[in-house]
Each structure stands twice: as structure tokens, then as C-alpha cells.
């Protein structure tokens, strides 16, 4: 449809790359996978009301639709290269498309990612992005491979995005300090930073890796299922932002860190003999990282409270908000 809209998308997301032989504008794109690399691909769909609240700005949507996909590449240790974008729009709205493409391009440029094609149709607002990246042969990080005795680590801080969602639903705060803290949590929800450099740094070092989209317990559970192991976590060690702690307190912030989804940090395991190498590789990328527990025998993820007893988890992995 709307060639003007597609032209705008092409202009706003322009990113020259030698490996794009033919980009937007023909019946299909022609791409050259670099010699000696494996291709890693992923796709994620965002539906209004299921994955984002009505009223989310177009620029935030453009950023996030790409961010959740780059996070999947990050979890595999892949270097991003190309994307496809399928947009279903209620109407041919040029200002929506401009805002969306600007948000998308802001993140794409940081990773030198080229948008090489897509599809544009009418219907209820729905966005699908497919991404493509590269890894050296055999070096993709997977969910399988964690072994008993491995350390469990996470990047960044946990729980902020879910707290940001709560903040969006509450009336604005009078207290300026609390309002600013809330805003910082909302930005973790709307503008997640995929941990691409960290994923690449962990190639050859992590034994398993996953990105946290559904919540730490749910996603670490995927590593445990795929690897045939269990995990023991220390609640007190879960990394939480100062804003989360101040607004929600110790106990609630732990529950949010365990169950809150949508934060797009990486959770990964490292054999003890490679821990020092992994920590220094991550330090070089500037990515904060925290040890939160160990891989154990069994199949469950268990959490130990500060007093040494088992922590009752009140917030299980969170599917999507409706
Ligand atoms: P066709 O009918 O041959 O699929 P389209 O009119 O759907 O052609 O698309 C024309 C060109 O624009 C194609 O190169 C397609 O990949 C690209 N395109 C369409 N929609 C988008 C979009 N939302 N984002 C990026 N490229 C798009
Ligand atoms: Mg088409």
C-alpha cells in the first residue's frame, strides 16, 4: 500500500552496509552473509493491549519493537545486522509512521542495523520485527549447557520495567523526587537497552544464556529445563535499582526482581574457572553484572531469603499484561 509511508520508513532508517546488496524497494532483499559466519534469526510480535498500552508513543513503540528482538540476538551472543518490519496500522497515519521510524532508527543506528524490507497493511495495530545477526560457527550461546556448580549471573538491574508499568497506572506523584524516580522506572519499560555488547563478550565464556522477557524465575527456569539442572538464588543479591528500592522497599523489590518481566537483561551461567574471564570481558563493555546464585542438581529454581530460609515467591513469571 502507501508507497509514501514506505519511502519515509526507508529515509528515516537508512543505514549503509556492504552486506546489503539490495534493500527496501524491490520484491525482496538480497543479503550477503559474511564468509565463515552463522546466521542467527529471531522474530517478535507486539499487539496493542497485549504487549503495550494503548497511547504508547509511536517513537517508544519503534524503539521497543526493535529492542525486544535485539535482546534475543544478544542472548545468543550474535552481532546484529539486518531487520524486517511488518506493520499493521488502523489507518495510513504518516505522523505515526514518522515517529515509529524515528524511534526504531535511534536504536538501529547504535547497532549499525539496516532495515532491509517489510510489509505494511491495514488492521488492528500490530508490529512484527524480524532480526538477523551473525556468530562465528558453533559459538551461539544457548539455554542448554549449564552444569552443576556453575555461577548464575545477571546484567543490570531487575524489576524496574514492571514497577514502571505500575507507575504508569497510578496518578502522578506530587513529590518531585518520587515523580522523578517513577519516571526512571517508566523509561526502563518504554526504552529497554538490549545487552548486545554483553552477549558478544560472553561468547566462549558463558555455558548458557537467556534474555529476561518473562521474569527472572521464568527465564532462568528455561535454562534449567534445557540444561537438565536446578538453580539456587540468594534473594539479597538480586540487583535492584535505587529507584526500585526506594519506591517499593526491600521485600517488594525482591518480588518484583524475581517475577517482573520486560526488562531485557541477560541471565547466564559461567563455570567457576571462567568466571574471572567473563567478569573482565563484561567490564570492558561497561555492562554491570551481579552474581546471584549457583546451578545445583534438580530442576527447580529456589530462592533463599536473607535469614537463610526459603523465600516464598508471591509473583510468578508474568506472561503479558492485558
Ligand atoms: P510487494 O507487494 O512486492 O511485497 P510491497 O509494496 O509490500 O511490495 O513493498 C515494497 C517494498 O517496500 C518492499 O521492498 C518491502 O520489503 C518494503 N516494505 C514494505 N513495507 C515495509 C515496512 N513496513 N518496513 C520496511 N520495508 C517495507
Ligand atoms: Mg509485500
PDB file of C-alpha atoms in Angstrom, residues 16-308:
ATOM      1  CA  UNK A  16      24.559   1.830   4.631  1.00  0.00           C
ATOM      2  CA  UNK A  17      26.035  -1.687   4.875  1.00  0.00           C
ATOM      3  CA  UNK A  18      28.154  -3.519   2.296  1.00  0.00           C
ATOM      4  CA  UNK A  19      26.383  -6.800   3.001  1.00  0.00           C
ATOM      5  CA  UNK A  20      23.008  -5.355   1.884  1.00  0.00           C
ATOM      6  CA  UNK A  21      23.122  -5.944  -1.876  1.00  0.00           C
ATOM      7  CA  UNK A  22      19.505  -4.844  -2.288  1.00  0.00           C
ATOM      8  CA  UNK A  23      17.375  -3.276   0.449  1.00  0.00           C
ATOM      9  CA  UNK A  24      13.865  -1.767   0.626  1.00  0.00           C
ATOM     10  CA  UNK A  25      12.170  -1.224  -2.736  1.00  0.00           C
ATOM     11  CA  UNK A  26      12.242  -4.483  -4.676  1.00  0.00           C
ATOM     12  CA  UNK A  27      10.167  -7.633  -4.221  1.00  0.00           C
ATOM     13  CA  UNK A  28      12.679  -8.970  -1.702  1.00  0.00           C
ATOM     14  CA  UNK A  29      16.014  -8.017  -0.166  1.00  0.00           C
ATOM     15  CA  UNK A  30      19.319  -9.588  -1.230  1.00  0.00           C
ATOM     16  CA  UNK A  31      21.804 -10.046   1.625  1.00  0.00           C
ATOM     17  CA  UNK A  32      25.332 -11.453   1.831  1.00  0.00           C
ATOM     18  CA  UNK A  33      26.109 -13.461   4.981  1.00  0.00           C
ATOM     19  CA  UNK A  34      29.825 -12.854   5.704  1.00  0.00           C
ATOM     20  CA  UNK A  35      32.007 -15.854   4.861  1.00  0.00           C
ATOM     21  CA  UNK A  36      32.596 -18.155   7.799  1.00  0.00           C
ATOM     22  CA  UNK A  37      29.707 -16.833   9.946  1.00  0.00           C
ATOM     23  CA  UNK A  38      26.488 -18.488  11.045  1.00  0.00           C
ATOM     24  CA  UNK A  39      23.195 -16.626  10.600  1.00  0.00           C
ATOM     25  CA  UNK A  40      21.073 -16.158  13.780  1.00  0.00           C
ATOM     26  CA  UNK A  41      17.438 -15.099  13.265  1.00  0.00           C
ATOM     27  CA  UNK A  42      14.537 -14.182  15.560  1.00  0.00           C
ATOM     28  CA  UNK A  43      11.081 -12.572  15.311  1.00  0.00           C
ATOM     29  CA  UNK A  44       8.805 -10.996  17.912  1.00  0.00           C
ATOM     30  CA  UNK A  45       5.321  -9.514  17.594  1.00  0.00           C
ATOM     31  CA  UNK A  46       3.786  -6.724  19.685  1.00  0.00           C
ATOM     32  CA  UNK A  47      -0.005  -6.378  19.817  1.00  0.00           C
ATOM     33  CA  UNK A  48      -1.723  -3.300  21.248  1.00  0.00           C
ATOM     34  CA  UNK A  49      -3.375  -4.082  24.577  1.00  0.00           C
ATOM     35  CA  UNK A  50      -1.377  -7.301  24.988  1.00  0.00           C
ATOM     36  CA  UNK A  51       2.246  -6.137  24.783  1.00  0.00           C
ATOM     37  CA  UNK A  52       1.855  -2.387  25.134  1.00  0.00           C
ATOM     38  CA  UNK A  53      -0.737   0.031  26.489  1.00  0.00           C
ATOM     39  CA  UNK A  54      -2.899   1.995  24.059  1.00  0.00           C
ATOM     40  CA  UNK A  55      -1.485   5.524  23.967  1.00  0.00           C
ATOM     41  CA  UNK A  56       2.176   4.448  23.942  1.00  0.00           C
ATOM     42  CA  UNK A  57       4.020   6.967  21.765  1.00  0.00           C
ATOM     43  CA  UNK A  58       4.973   5.831  18.248  1.00  0.00           C
ATOM     44  CA  UNK A  59       8.675   6.547  18.934  1.00  0.00           C
ATOM     45  CA  UNK A  60       8.626   4.388  22.065  1.00  0.00           C
ATOM     46  CA  UNK A  61       6.961   1.599  20.075  1.00  0.00           C
ATOM     47  CA  UNK A  62       9.540   1.790  17.300  1.00  0.00           C
ATOM     48  CA  UNK A  63      12.375   1.582  19.815  1.00  0.00           C
ATOM     49  CA  UNK A  64      10.848  -1.256  21.790  1.00  0.00           C
ATOM     50  CA  UNK A  65       9.772  -3.376  18.809  1.00  0.00           C
ATOM     51  CA  UNK A  66      13.426  -3.481  17.775  1.00  0.00           C
ATOM     52  CA  UNK A  67      14.824  -3.684  21.330  1.00  0.00           C
ATOM     53  CA  UNK A  68      12.969  -6.897  22.228  1.00  0.00           C
ATOM     54  CA  UNK A  69      14.350  -8.528  19.091  1.00  0.00           C
ATOM     55  CA  UNK A  70      17.913  -7.286  19.591  1.00  0.00           C
ATOM     56  CA  UNK A  71      17.653  -8.707  23.093  1.00  0.00           C
ATOM     57  CA  UNK A  72      17.037 -12.162  21.584  1.00  0.00           C
ATOM     58  CA  UNK A  73      20.148 -11.786  19.424  1.00  0.00           C
ATOM     59  CA  UNK A  74      22.088 -10.578  22.489  1.00  0.00           C
ATOM     60  CA  UNK A  75      21.044 -13.697  24.394  1.00  0.00           C
ATOM     61  CA  UNK A  76      22.532 -15.803  21.578  1.00  0.00           C
ATOM     62  CA  UNK A  77      25.780 -13.809  21.517  1.00  0.00           C
ATOM     63  CA  UNK A  78      25.029 -12.644  17.960  1.00  0.00           C
ATOM     64  CA  UNK A  79      26.124  -9.419  16.246  1.00  0.00           C
ATOM     65  CA  UNK A  80      23.013  -7.710  14.762  1.00  0.00           C
ATOM     66  CA  UNK A  81      22.954  -6.879  11.060  1.00  0.00           C
ATOM     67  CA  UNK A  82      19.526  -6.690   9.421  1.00  0.00           C
ATOM     68  CA  UNK A  83      15.822  -6.407  10.220  1.00  0.00           C
ATOM     69  CA  UNK A  84      12.435  -6.834   8.535  1.00  0.00           C
ATOM     70  CA  UNK A  85       9.383  -4.898   9.748  1.00  0.00           C
ATOM     71  CA  UNK A  86       5.733  -5.928   9.317  1.00  0.00           C
ATOM     72  CA  UNK A  87       3.432  -3.060  10.315  1.00  0.00           C
ATOM     73  CA  UNK A  88      -0.344  -3.420  10.603  1.00  0.00           C
ATOM     74  CA  UNK A  89      -1.918   0.007  11.101  1.00  0.00           C
ATOM     75  CA  UNK A  90      -5.550   1.029  11.740  1.00  0.00           C
ATOM     76  CA  UNK A  91      -5.064   3.882   9.245  1.00  0.00           C
ATOM     77  CA  UNK A  92      -2.381   5.243   6.934  1.00  0.00           C
ATOM     78  CA  UNK A  93      -1.110   7.704   9.539  1.00  0.00           C
ATOM     79  CA  UNK A  94       2.042   9.495   8.354  1.00  0.00           C
ATOM     80  CA  UNK A  95       2.822  11.060  11.739  1.00  0.00           C
ATOM     81  CA  UNK A  96       2.584   7.662  13.423  1.00  0.00           C
ATOM     82  CA  UNK A  97       4.918   6.124  10.858  1.00  0.00           C
ATOM     83  CA  UNK A  98       7.406   9.008  11.180  1.00  0.00           C
ATOM     84  CA  UNK A  99       7.509   8.731  14.969  1.00  0.00           C
ATOM     85  CA  UNK A 100       7.756   4.965  14.830  1.00  0.00           C
ATOM     86  CA  UNK A 101      10.585   5.029  12.282  1.00  0.00           C
ATOM     87  CA  UNK A 102      12.472   7.640  14.342  1.00  0.00           C
ATOM     88  CA  UNK A 103      12.333   5.533  17.500  1.00  0.00           C
ATOM     89  CA  UNK A 104      13.314   2.432  15.544  1.00  0.00           C
ATOM     90  CA  UNK A 105      16.183   4.244  13.810  1.00  0.00           C
ATOM     91  CA  UNK A 106      17.545   5.676  17.061  1.00  0.00           C
ATOM     92  CA  UNK A 107      18.231   2.172  18.360  1.00  0.00           C
ATOM     93  CA  UNK A 108      19.107   0.680  14.951  1.00  0.00           C
ATOM     94  CA  UNK A 109      21.867   3.250  14.396  1.00  0.00           C
ATOM     95  CA  UNK A 110      23.576   2.351  17.652  1.00  0.00           C
ATOM     96  CA  UNK A 111      23.976  -1.181  16.357  1.00  0.00           C
ATOM     97  CA  UNK A 112      24.577  -0.335  12.663  1.00  0.00           C
ATOM     98  CA  UNK A 113      21.481  -2.381  11.873  1.00  0.00           C
ATOM     99  CA  UNK A 114      19.871  -1.985   8.440  1.00  0.00           C
ATOM    100  CA  UNK A 115      16.105  -2.280   7.888  1.00  0.00           C
ATOM    101  CA  UNK A 116      16.031  -4.201   4.606  1.00  0.00           C
ATOM    102  CA  UNK A 117      12.329  -4.763   3.981  1.00  0.00           C
ATOM    103  CA  UNK A 118       8.933  -5.483   5.396  1.00  0.00           C
ATOM    104  CA  UNK A 119       5.228  -5.318   4.810  1.00  0.00           C
ATOM    105  CA  UNK A 120       2.626  -2.629   5.533  1.00  0.00           C
ATOM    106  CA  UNK A 121      -1.064  -3.479   5.848  1.00  0.00           C
ATOM    107  CA  UNK A 122      -4.282  -2.174   7.413  1.00  0.00           C
ATOM    108  CA  UNK A 123      -5.876  -3.657  10.555  1.00  0.00           C
ATOM    109  CA  UNK A 124      -5.646  -3.557  14.356  1.00  0.00           C
ATOM    110  CA  UNK A 125      -2.286  -2.077  15.459  1.00  0.00           C
ATOM    111  CA  UNK A 126       0.290  -4.850  15.421  1.00  0.00           C
ATOM    112  CA  UNK A 127       4.064  -4.773  14.886  1.00  0.00           C
ATOM    113  CA  UNK A 128       6.344  -7.656  13.961  1.00  0.00           C
ATOM    114  CA  UNK A 129      10.102  -7.252  13.664  1.00  0.00           C
ATOM    115  CA  UNK A 130      12.448  -9.987  12.479  1.00  0.00           C
ATOM    116  CA  UNK A 131      16.179  -9.596  13.102  1.00  0.00           C
ATOM    117  CA  UNK A 132      19.231 -11.284  11.646  1.00  0.00           C
ATOM    118  CA  UNK A 133      22.723 -11.436  13.131  1.00  0.00           C
ATOM    119  CA  UNK A 134      25.961 -13.384  12.926  1.00  0.00           C
ATOM    120  CA  UNK A 135      28.069 -15.591  15.172  1.00  0.00           C
ATOM    121  CA  UNK A 136      31.284 -17.497  14.492  1.00  0.00           C
ATOM    122  CA  UNK A 137      30.439 -21.174  13.809  1.00  0.00           C
ATOM    123  CA  UNK A 138      29.368 -23.106  16.896  1.00  0.00           C
ATOM    124  CA  UNK A 139      29.657 -20.082  19.210  1.00  0.00           C
ATOM    125  CA  UNK A 140      25.996 -19.148  19.663  1.00  0.00           C
ATOM    126  CA  UNK A 141      25.021 -19.056  23.349  1.00  0.00           C
ATOM    127  CA  UNK A 142      22.055 -21.327  24.081  1.00  0.00           C
ATOM    128  CA  UNK A 143      19.821 -22.214  27.036  1.00  0.00           C
ATOM    129  CA  UNK A 144      21.333 -25.709  27.222  1.00  0.00           C
ATOM    130  CA  UNK A 145      24.806 -26.176  28.683  1.00  0.00           C
ATOM    131  CA  UNK A 146      24.535 -25.034  32.318  1.00  0.00           C
ATOM    132  CA  UNK A 147      26.232 -27.516  34.673  1.00  0.00           C
ATOM    133  CA  UNK A 148      26.046 -28.145  38.394  1.00  0.00           C
ATOM    134  CA  UNK A 149      28.490 -25.781  40.114  1.00  0.00           C
ATOM    135  CA  UNK A 150      28.245 -23.015  37.504  1.00  0.00           C
ATOM    136  CA  UNK A 151      27.715 -19.482  38.768  1.00  0.00           C
ATOM    137  CA  UNK A 152      24.421 -17.714  37.861  1.00  0.00           C
ATOM    138  CA  UNK A 153      24.737 -14.031  36.911  1.00  0.00           C
ATOM    139  CA  UNK A 154      22.547 -11.229  35.571  1.00  0.00           C
ATOM    140  CA  UNK A 155      23.317  -7.931  33.854  1.00  0.00           C
ATOM    141  CA  UNK A 156      21.901  -4.597  35.021  1.00  0.00           C
ATOM    142  CA  UNK A 157      19.024  -4.365  37.493  1.00  0.00           C
ATOM    143  CA  UNK A 158      15.813  -6.395  37.733  1.00  0.00           C
ATOM    144  CA  UNK A 159      12.167  -5.470  38.336  1.00  0.00           C
ATOM    145  CA  UNK A 160      12.277  -1.885  37.054  1.00  0.00           C
ATOM    146  CA  UNK A 161      10.067  -2.407  33.995  1.00  0.00           C
ATOM    147  CA  UNK A 162       7.187  -3.971  35.930  1.00  0.00           C
ATOM    148  CA  UNK A 163       7.426  -1.202  38.519  1.00  0.00           C
ATOM    149  CA  UNK A 164       7.338   1.230  35.571  1.00  0.00           C
ATOM    150  CA  UNK A 165       4.118  -0.360  34.372  1.00  0.00           C
ATOM    151  CA  UNK A 166       2.604   0.070  37.847  1.00  0.00           C
ATOM    152  CA  UNK A 167       3.764   3.692  37.832  1.00  0.00           C
ATOM    153  CA  UNK A 168       2.024   4.363  34.512  1.00  0.00           C
ATOM    154  CA  UNK A 169      -1.251   3.180  36.005  1.00  0.00           C
ATOM    155  CA  UNK A 170      -1.027   5.347  39.111  1.00  0.00           C
ATOM    156  CA  UNK A 171      -1.917   9.027  39.298  1.00  0.00           C
ATOM    157  CA  UNK A 172       1.129  11.336  39.044  1.00  0.00           C
ATOM    158  CA  UNK A 173       3.049  11.965  42.265  1.00  0.00           C
ATOM    159  CA  UNK A 174       3.111  15.390  43.960  1.00  0.00           C
ATOM    160  CA  UNK A 175       6.530  14.795  45.475  1.00  0.00           C
ATOM    161  CA  UNK A 176       9.066  15.797  42.782  1.00  0.00           C
ATOM    162  CA  UNK A 177      11.711  13.370  43.897  1.00  0.00           C
ATOM    163  CA  UNK A 178       9.347  10.395  43.815  1.00  0.00           C
ATOM    164  CA  UNK A 179       7.943  11.534  40.474  1.00  0.00           C
ATOM    165  CA  UNK A 180      11.481  11.537  39.015  1.00  0.00           C
ATOM    166  CA  UNK A 181      12.195   8.064  40.406  1.00  0.00           C
ATOM    167  CA  UNK A 182       8.968   6.807  38.870  1.00  0.00           C
ATOM    168  CA  UNK A 183       9.878   8.345  35.545  1.00  0.00           C
ATOM    169  CA  UNK A 184      13.206   6.484  35.562  1.00  0.00           C
ATOM    170  CA  UNK A 185      11.309   3.207  36.053  1.00  0.00           C
ATOM    171  CA  UNK A 186       8.860   4.048  33.254  1.00  0.00           C
ATOM    172  CA  UNK A 187      11.813   4.585  30.926  1.00  0.00           C
ATOM    173  CA  UNK A 188      13.074   1.100  31.716  1.00  0.00           C
ATOM    174  CA  UNK A 189       9.700  -0.157  30.455  1.00  0.00           C
ATOM    175  CA  UNK A 190       9.460   2.006  27.349  1.00  0.00           C
ATOM    176  CA  UNK A 191      13.141   2.186  26.297  1.00  0.00           C
ATOM    177  CA  UNK A 192      14.860  -1.064  27.245  1.00  0.00           C
ATOM    178  CA  UNK A 193      18.559  -1.269  26.267  1.00  0.00           C
ATOM    179  CA  UNK A 194      19.294  -4.656  24.735  1.00  0.00           C
ATOM    180  CA  UNK A 195      22.575  -6.098  26.076  1.00  0.00           C
ATOM    181  CA  UNK A 196      24.140  -6.711  22.689  1.00  0.00           C
ATOM    182  CA  UNK A 197      27.763  -5.986  23.626  1.00  0.00           C
ATOM    183  CA  UNK A 198      27.476  -8.132  26.755  1.00  0.00           C
ATOM    184  CA  UNK A 199      26.124 -11.100  24.762  1.00  0.00           C
ATOM    185  CA  UNK A 200      29.005 -10.862  22.295  1.00  0.00           C
ATOM    186  CA  UNK A 201      31.525 -10.599  25.161  1.00  0.00           C
ATOM    187  CA  UNK A 202      30.146 -13.822  26.676  1.00  0.00           C
ATOM    188  CA  UNK A 203      30.865 -15.961  23.588  1.00  0.00           C
ATOM    189  CA  UNK A 204      33.080 -18.866  24.580  1.00  0.00           C
ATOM    190  CA  UNK A 205      32.684 -17.990  28.291  1.00  0.00           C
ATOM    191  CA  UNK A 206      29.027 -18.475  29.324  1.00  0.00           C
ATOM    192  CA  UNK A 207      27.750 -22.061  29.481  1.00  0.00           C
ATOM    193  CA  UNK A 208      24.114 -20.951  28.949  1.00  0.00           C
ATOM    194  CA  UNK A 209      22.317 -17.640  28.400  1.00  0.00           C
ATOM    195  CA  UNK A 210      18.767 -16.284  28.141  1.00  0.00           C
ATOM    196  CA  UNK A 211      17.291 -12.792  27.987  1.00  0.00           C
ATOM    197  CA  UNK A 212      14.781 -11.869  30.670  1.00  0.00           C
ATOM    198  CA  UNK A 213      11.492 -11.122  28.962  1.00  0.00           C
ATOM    199  CA  UNK A 214       9.037 -13.021  31.198  1.00  0.00           C
ATOM    200  CA  UNK A 215      10.812 -12.576  34.556  1.00  0.00           C
ATOM    201  CA  UNK A 216      13.975 -13.974  36.153  1.00  0.00           C
ATOM    202  CA  UNK A 217      12.330 -17.076  37.653  1.00  0.00           C
ATOM    203  CA  UNK A 218      10.562 -17.988  34.415  1.00  0.00           C
ATOM    204  CA  UNK A 219      13.558 -17.335  32.175  1.00  0.00           C
ATOM    205  CA  UNK A 220      16.186 -18.940  34.416  1.00  0.00           C
ATOM    206  CA  UNK A 221      13.664 -21.815  34.544  1.00  0.00           C
ATOM    207  CA  UNK A 222      14.139 -22.132  30.755  1.00  0.00           C
ATOM    208  CA  UNK A 223      17.904 -22.555  31.249  1.00  0.00           C
ATOM    209  CA  UNK A 224      17.237 -25.181  33.933  1.00  0.00           C
ATOM    210  CA  UNK A 225      14.776 -27.104  31.714  1.00  0.00           C
ATOM    211  CA  UNK A 226      17.037 -27.026  28.673  1.00  0.00           C
ATOM    212  CA  UNK A 227      20.162 -27.923  30.673  1.00  0.00           C
ATOM    213  CA  UNK A 228      18.570 -30.506  32.994  1.00  0.00           C
ATOM    214  CA  UNK A 229      19.661 -28.726  36.192  1.00  0.00           C
ATOM    215  CA  UNK A 230      18.262 -26.626  39.046  1.00  0.00           C
ATOM    216  CA  UNK A 231      19.354 -23.261  40.459  1.00  0.00           C
ATOM    217  CA  UNK A 232      19.722 -21.756  43.929  1.00  0.00           C
ATOM    218  CA  UNK A 233      19.483 -17.973  44.215  1.00  0.00           C
ATOM    219  CA  UNK A 234      20.227 -15.561  47.083  1.00  0.00           C
ATOM    220  CA  UNK A 235      17.402 -13.012  47.366  1.00  0.00           C
ATOM    221  CA  UNK A 236      19.635 -10.384  48.966  1.00  0.00           C
ATOM    222  CA  UNK A 237      21.993 -10.439  45.984  1.00  0.00           C
ATOM    223  CA  UNK A 238      19.354  -9.666  43.338  1.00  0.00           C
ATOM    224  CA  UNK A 239      20.461  -6.382  41.720  1.00  0.00           C
ATOM    225  CA  UNK A 240      17.818  -3.692  42.169  1.00  0.00           C
ATOM    226  CA  UNK A 241      17.970  -0.042  41.190  1.00  0.00           C
ATOM    227  CA  UNK A 242      17.965   2.649  43.891  1.00  0.00           C
ATOM    228  CA  UNK A 243      14.628   3.852  42.445  1.00  0.00           C
ATOM    229  CA  UNK A 244      13.028   0.414  42.825  1.00  0.00           C
ATOM    230  CA  UNK A 245      14.280   0.014  46.395  1.00  0.00           C
ATOM    231  CA  UNK A 246      13.221   3.482  47.445  1.00  0.00           C
ATOM    232  CA  UNK A 247       9.724   3.277  45.954  1.00  0.00           C
ATOM    233  CA  UNK A 248       8.933  -0.352  46.835  1.00  0.00           C
ATOM    234  CA  UNK A 249      11.114  -1.323  49.787  1.00  0.00           C
ATOM    235  CA  UNK A 250      13.223  -4.423  50.356  1.00  0.00           C
ATOM    236  CA  UNK A 251      10.614  -7.220  50.269  1.00  0.00           C
ATOM    237  CA  UNK A 252       8.522  -5.944  47.382  1.00  0.00           C
ATOM    238  CA  UNK A 253      11.573  -5.060  45.298  1.00  0.00           C
ATOM    239  CA  UNK A 254      12.792  -8.659  45.662  1.00  0.00           C
ATOM    240  CA  UNK A 255       9.450  -9.981  44.442  1.00  0.00           C
ATOM    241  CA  UNK A 256       9.486  -7.551  41.506  1.00  0.00           C
ATOM    242  CA  UNK A 257      13.062  -8.593  40.659  1.00  0.00           C
ATOM    243  CA  UNK A 258      12.110 -12.282  40.638  1.00  0.00           C
ATOM    244  CA  UNK A 259       8.815 -12.033  38.752  1.00  0.00           C
ATOM    245  CA  UNK A 260       8.890  -8.807  36.766  1.00  0.00           C
ATOM    246  CA  UNK A 261       9.224  -9.239  33.007  1.00  0.00           C
ATOM    247  CA  UNK A 262      10.004  -6.934  30.135  1.00  0.00           C
ATOM    248  CA  UNK A 263      13.417  -5.845  31.426  1.00  0.00           C
ATOM    249  CA  UNK A 264      15.634  -7.433  28.746  1.00  0.00           C
ATOM    250  CA  UNK A 265      18.660  -8.060  30.903  1.00  0.00           C
ATOM    251  CA  UNK A 266      20.700 -11.229  30.306  1.00  0.00           C
ATOM    252  CA  UNK A 267      20.751 -14.130  32.774  1.00  0.00           C
ATOM    253  CA  UNK A 268      23.643 -16.519  32.166  1.00  0.00           C
ATOM    254  CA  UNK A 269      25.750 -19.227  33.731  1.00  0.00           C
ATOM    255  CA  UNK A 270      29.538 -19.473  33.851  1.00  0.00           C
ATOM    256  CA  UNK A 271      31.772 -22.361  35.019  1.00  0.00           C
ATOM    257  CA  UNK A 272      33.845 -21.201  38.039  1.00  0.00           C
ATOM    258  CA  UNK A 273      37.130 -21.478  36.127  1.00  0.00           C
ATOM    259  CA  UNK A 274      35.877 -18.997  33.520  1.00  0.00           C
ATOM    260  CA  UNK A 275      34.280 -16.536  35.965  1.00  0.00           C
ATOM    261  CA  UNK A 276      37.212 -14.120  36.129  1.00  0.00           C
ATOM    262  CA  UNK A 277      37.471 -14.027  32.324  1.00  0.00           C
ATOM    263  CA  UNK A 278      33.718 -13.425  31.966  1.00  0.00           C
ATOM    264  CA  UNK A 279      33.737 -10.607  34.539  1.00  0.00           C
ATOM    265  CA  UNK A 280      36.633  -8.845  32.860  1.00  0.00           C
ATOM    266  CA  UNK A 281      35.128  -9.269  29.354  1.00  0.00           C
ATOM    267  CA  UNK A 282      31.903  -7.673  30.619  1.00  0.00           C
ATOM    268  CA  UNK A 283      33.768  -4.908  32.437  1.00  0.00           C
ATOM    269  CA  UNK A 284      35.337  -3.935  29.102  1.00  0.00           C
ATOM    270  CA  UNK A 285      31.863  -3.434  27.622  1.00  0.00           C
ATOM    271  CA  UNK A 286      30.841  -1.282  30.596  1.00  0.00           C
ATOM    272  CA  UNK A 287      27.931  -3.620  31.381  1.00  0.00           C
ATOM    273  CA  UNK A 288      27.165  -4.023  35.093  1.00  0.00           C
ATOM    274  CA  UNK A 289      26.840  -7.646  36.232  1.00  0.00           C
ATOM    275  CA  UNK A 290      25.954  -9.390  39.512  1.00  0.00           C
ATOM    276  CA  UNK A 291      26.413 -12.956  40.770  1.00  0.00           C
ATOM    277  CA  UNK A 292      23.066 -14.125  42.143  1.00  0.00           C
ATOM    278  CA  UNK A 293      23.483 -17.866  42.811  1.00  0.00           C
ATOM    279  CA  UNK A 294      24.603 -21.254  41.555  1.00  0.00           C
ATOM    280  CA  UNK A 295      23.453 -24.126  39.400  1.00  0.00           C
ATOM    281  CA  UNK A 296      22.536 -27.164  41.524  1.00  0.00           C
ATOM    282  CA  UNK A 297      21.142 -30.645  40.977  1.00  0.00           C
ATOM    283  CA  UNK A 298      17.381 -30.908  40.444  1.00  0.00           C
ATOM    284  CA  UNK A 299      15.024 -28.994  38.159  1.00  0.00           C
ATOM    285  CA  UNK A 300      13.704 -26.098  40.264  1.00  0.00           C
ATOM    286  CA  UNK A 301      14.768 -22.527  40.835  1.00  0.00           C
ATOM    287  CA  UNK A 302      14.880 -21.974  44.616  1.00  0.00           C
ATOM    288  CA  UNK A 303      15.401 -18.668  46.345  1.00  0.00           C
ATOM    289  CA  UNK A 304      16.991 -18.261  49.780  1.00  0.00           C
ATOM    290  CA  UNK A 305      15.879 -15.322  51.903  1.00  0.00           C
ATOM    291  CA  UNK A 306      18.322 -13.135  53.845  1.00  0.00           C
ATOM    292  CA  UNK A 307      17.570 -15.132  57.044  1.00  0.00           C
ATOM    293  CA  UNK A 308      18.670 -18.352  55.333  1.00  0.00           C
TER     294      UNK A 308
END
